[in-house]
PDB file of C-alpha atoms in Angstrom:
ATOM      1  CA  UNK A   1      14.880   4.727  -1.386  1.00 90.00           C
ATOM      2  CA  UNK A   2      13.771   4.350   2.235  1.00 94.00           C
ATOM      3  CA  UNK A   3      10.104   4.055   3.122  1.00 96.00           C
ATOM      4  CA  UNK A   4       8.243   4.921   6.325  1.00 96.00           C
ATOM      5  CA  UNK A   5       4.635   3.804   6.650  1.00 96.00           C
ATOM      6  CA  UNK A   6       2.114   5.174   9.118  1.00 97.00           C
ATOM      7  CA  UNK A   7      -1.602   5.470   9.760  1.00 98.00           C
ATOM      8  CA  UNK A   8      -2.550   2.031  10.964  1.00 97.00           C
ATOM      9  CA  UNK A   9      -4.830   1.469  13.925  1.00 97.00           C
ATOM     10  CA  UNK A  10      -8.002  -0.099  15.234  1.00 98.00           C
ATOM     11  CA  UNK A  11     -11.251   0.589  13.403  1.00 98.00           C
ATOM     12  CA  UNK A  12     -14.716  -0.932  13.423  1.00 98.00           C
ATOM     13  CA  UNK A  13     -16.043  -2.791  10.420  1.00 98.00           C
ATOM     14  CA  UNK A  14     -17.423  -0.357   7.878  1.00 98.00           C
ATOM     15  CA  UNK A  15     -15.014   2.350   8.931  1.00 98.00           C
ATOM     16  CA  UNK A  16     -12.148   4.024   7.107  1.00 98.00           C
ATOM     17  CA  UNK A  17      -8.418   4.556   7.535  1.00 98.00           C
ATOM     18  CA  UNK A  18      -5.778   6.261   5.444  1.00 98.00           C
ATOM     19  CA  UNK A  19      -2.271   4.889   5.361  1.00 98.00           C
ATOM     20  CA  UNK A  20       0.689   7.029   4.358  1.00 98.00           C
ATOM     21  CA  UNK A  21       4.144   6.062   3.190  1.00 97.00           C
ATOM     22  CA  UNK A  22       6.837   8.726   3.115  1.00 97.00           C
ATOM     23  CA  UNK A  23       9.895   8.097   0.976  1.00 95.00           C
ATOM     24  CA  UNK A  24      13.376   9.496   1.207  1.00 93.00           C
ATOM     25  CA  UNK A  25      15.660  10.165  -1.722  1.00 81.00           C
ATOM     26  CA  UNK A  26      15.572  12.467  -4.694  1.00 74.00           C
ATOM     27  CA  UNK A  27      14.181  10.041  -7.261  1.00 87.00           C
ATOM     28  CA  UNK A  28      10.763   9.247  -5.815  1.00 89.00           C
ATOM     29  CA  UNK A  29       9.099  10.125  -9.099  1.00 87.00           C
ATOM     30  CA  UNK A  30      11.035   7.366 -10.865  1.00 90.00           C
ATOM     31  CA  UNK A  31       9.527   4.662  -8.677  1.00 94.00           C
ATOM     32  CA  UNK A  32       6.333   2.736  -8.940  1.00 96.00           C
ATOM     33  CA  UNK A  33       4.778   2.393  -5.482  1.00 97.00           C
ATOM     34  CA  UNK A  34       2.546  -0.190  -3.894  1.00 98.00           C
ATOM     35  CA  UNK A  35       0.933  -1.593  -0.810  1.00 98.00           C
ATOM     36  CA  UNK A  36       1.005  -5.197   0.360  1.00 98.00           C
ATOM     37  CA  UNK A  37      -0.435  -6.830   3.453  1.00 98.00           C
ATOM     38  CA  UNK A  38       0.152  -9.895   5.565  1.00 98.00           C
ATOM     39  CA  UNK A  39      -2.540 -11.323   7.778  1.00 97.00           C
ATOM     40  CA  UNK A  40      -1.685 -13.664  10.673  1.00 92.00           C
ATOM     41  CA  UNK A  41      -0.786 -17.093   9.378  1.00 95.00           C
ATOM     42  CA  UNK A  42      -0.987 -16.023   5.744  1.00 96.00           C
ATOM     43  CA  UNK A  43       1.461 -15.038   3.063  1.00 96.00           C
ATOM     44  CA  UNK A  44       2.101 -11.437   2.142  1.00 97.00           C
ATOM     45  CA  UNK A  45      -0.187 -10.344  -0.683  1.00 97.00           C
ATOM     46  CA  UNK A  46      -0.492  -7.489  -3.137  1.00 98.00           C
ATOM     47  CA  UNK A  47      -3.113  -4.849  -2.303  1.00 98.00           C
ATOM     48  CA  UNK A  48      -2.601  -1.903  -4.661  1.00 98.00           C
ATOM     49  CA  UNK A  49      -0.014  -0.355  -6.953  1.00 98.00           C
ATOM     50  CA  UNK A  50       0.468   2.980  -8.677  1.00 98.00           C
ATOM     51  CA  UNK A  51       2.775   3.824 -11.562  1.00 96.00           C
ATOM     52  CA  UNK A  52       4.979   6.863 -12.004  1.00 92.00           C
ATOM     53  CA  UNK A  53       2.216   8.518 -14.025  1.00 92.00           C
ATOM     54  CA  UNK A  54      -0.646   7.567 -11.730  1.00 94.00           C
ATOM     55  CA  UNK A  55      -2.046   4.405 -13.289  1.00 97.00           C
ATOM     56  CA  UNK A  56      -3.484   2.229 -10.537  1.00 98.00           C
ATOM     57  CA  UNK A  57      -3.841  -1.499  -9.937  1.00 98.00           C
ATOM     58  CA  UNK A  58      -5.852  -3.311  -7.258  1.00 98.00           C
ATOM     59  CA  UNK A  59      -6.363  -6.742  -5.839  1.00 98.00           C
ATOM     60  CA  UNK A  60      -9.874  -7.989  -6.544  1.00 97.00           C
ATOM     61  CA  UNK A  61     -10.566  -8.163  -2.813  1.00 97.00           C
ATOM     62  CA  UNK A  62     -10.185  -4.395  -2.367  1.00 98.00           C
ATOM     63  CA  UNK A  63     -11.495  -2.991  -5.672  1.00 98.00           C
ATOM     64  CA  UNK A  64     -14.107  -0.338  -5.068  1.00 98.00           C
ATOM     65  CA  UNK A  65     -13.138   0.042  -1.403  1.00 98.00           C
ATOM     66  CA  UNK A  66      -9.473   1.070  -1.423  1.00 98.00           C
ATOM     67  CA  UNK A  67      -7.781   3.849  -3.371  1.00 98.00           C
ATOM     68  CA  UNK A  68      -4.059   4.356  -3.856  1.00 98.00           C
ATOM     69  CA  UNK A  69      -2.651   7.781  -4.693  1.00 98.00           C
ATOM     70  CA  UNK A  70       0.687   9.548  -4.695  1.00 97.00           C
ATOM     71  CA  UNK A  71       1.982  13.057  -4.162  1.00 96.00           C
ATOM     72  CA  UNK A  72       5.367  13.295  -5.834  1.00 93.00           C
ATOM     73  CA  UNK A  73       6.075  16.728  -4.365  1.00 93.00           C
ATOM     74  CA  UNK A  74       5.662  15.300  -0.861  1.00 95.00           C
ATOM     75  CA  UNK A  75       7.305  11.984  -1.812  1.00 95.00           C
ATOM     76  CA  UNK A  76       4.362  10.202  -0.268  1.00 97.00           C
ATOM     77  CA  UNK A  77       1.984   7.454  -1.320  1.00 97.00           C
ATOM     78  CA  UNK A  78      -1.385   6.941   0.316  1.00 98.00           C
ATOM     79  CA  UNK A  79      -3.857   4.120   0.704  1.00 98.00           C
ATOM     80  CA  UNK A  80      -7.386   5.240   1.476  1.00 98.00           C
ATOM     81  CA  UNK A  81      -9.303   2.290   2.882  1.00 98.00           C
ATOM     82  CA  UNK A  82     -13.082   2.494   3.096  1.00 98.00           C
ATOM     83  CA  UNK A  83     -15.781  -0.019   4.047  1.00 98.00           C
ATOM     84  CA  UNK A  84     -13.221  -1.991   6.004  1.00 98.00           C
ATOM     85  CA  UNK A  85     -13.929  -5.607   6.839  1.00 98.00           C
ATOM     86  CA  UNK A  86     -12.486  -7.850   9.552  1.00 97.00           C
ATOM     87  CA  UNK A  87     -10.682  -9.790   6.820  1.00 97.00           C
ATOM     88  CA  UNK A  88      -8.720  -6.623   5.993  1.00 98.00           C
ATOM     89  CA  UNK A  89      -6.923  -7.031   9.330  1.00 98.00           C
ATOM     90  CA  UNK A  90      -3.206  -7.316   8.555  1.00 98.00           C
ATOM     91  CA  UNK A  91       0.150  -5.641   8.714  1.00 98.00           C
ATOM     92  CA  UNK A  92       0.320  -3.313   5.712  1.00 98.00           C
ATOM     93  CA  UNK A  93       3.624  -2.666   3.968  1.00 98.00           C
ATOM     94  CA  UNK A  94       4.483  -0.052   1.385  1.00 97.00           C
ATOM     95  CA  UNK A  95       6.895  -0.896  -1.378  1.00 97.00           C
ATOM     96  CA  UNK A  96       8.800   0.737  -4.210  1.00 96.00           C
ATOM     97  CA  UNK A  97      10.296  -0.540  -7.430  1.00 95.00           C
ATOM     98  CA  UNK A  98      11.601   0.874 -10.688  1.00 92.00           C
ATOM     99  CA  UNK A  99       9.288  -1.631 -12.405  1.00 93.00           C
ATOM    100  CA  UNK A 100       5.512  -1.525 -12.164  1.00 93.00           C
ATOM    101  CA  UNK A 101       3.993  -2.992  -9.003  1.00 94.00           C
ATOM    102  CA  UNK A 102       0.998  -5.007 -10.174  1.00 92.00           C
ATOM    103  CA  UNK A 103      -1.073  -7.901  -8.831  1.00 93.00           C
ATOM    104  CA  UNK A 104       1.550 -10.451  -9.912  1.00 92.00           C
ATOM    105  CA  UNK A 105       4.405  -8.613  -8.139  1.00 91.00           C
ATOM    106  CA  UNK A 106       5.742 -10.553  -5.175  1.00 90.00           C
ATOM    107  CA  UNK A 107       9.183  -9.117  -4.458  1.00 94.00           C
ATOM    108  CA  UNK A 108       9.487  -5.373  -5.031  1.00 94.00           C
ATOM    109  CA  UNK A 109      12.951  -3.945  -4.602  1.00 93.00           C
ATOM    110  CA  UNK A 110      12.279  -1.823  -1.523  1.00 95.00           C
ATOM    111  CA  UNK A 111      10.067  -2.415   1.506  1.00 96.00           C
ATOM    112  CA  UNK A 112       8.983  -0.138   4.290  1.00 95.00           C
ATOM    113  CA  UNK A 113       8.262  -1.298   7.788  1.00 93.00           C
ATOM    114  CA  UNK A 114       4.715  -2.464   8.374  1.00 94.00           C
ATOM    115  CA  UNK A 115       1.818  -0.694   9.986  1.00 97.00           C
ATOM    116  CA  UNK A 116      -0.879  -2.747  11.702  1.00 98.00           C
ATOM    117  CA  UNK A 117      -4.517  -2.374  10.700  1.00 98.00           C
ATOM    118  CA  UNK A 118      -7.065  -4.106  12.907  1.00 98.00           C
ATOM    119  CA  UNK A 119     -10.735  -4.181  11.903  1.00 98.00           C
ATOM    120  CA  UNK A 120     -13.132  -5.258  14.619  1.00 97.00           C
ATOM    121  CA  UNK A 121     -16.500  -6.842  13.868  1.00 94.00           C
TER     122      UNK A 121
END
């Protein structure tokens, strides 16, 4: 599966953005999907994951602010980000795996290219 992320940009603190990740291939519904992020000088970290059936998982730092969803017909996964903070500034990556993508996942099988989110204070 190939992944193409989009939707990043510059937003003020307290604002919102929605990231999208379009997948290619005929078996999108078989994959668990997720979002990770990497801030400057930091390691890549898990943000959110969603199973084939729609169960969701979140990092503690984004619970209540971010929402992951998927549209299997459009082969797309979304990350709605609300109440953004400067510490959310990072390159965001979507990912896919045949196994669940959960907070302890570090190396999913497939990565998309990143999309930069910058939150100004």
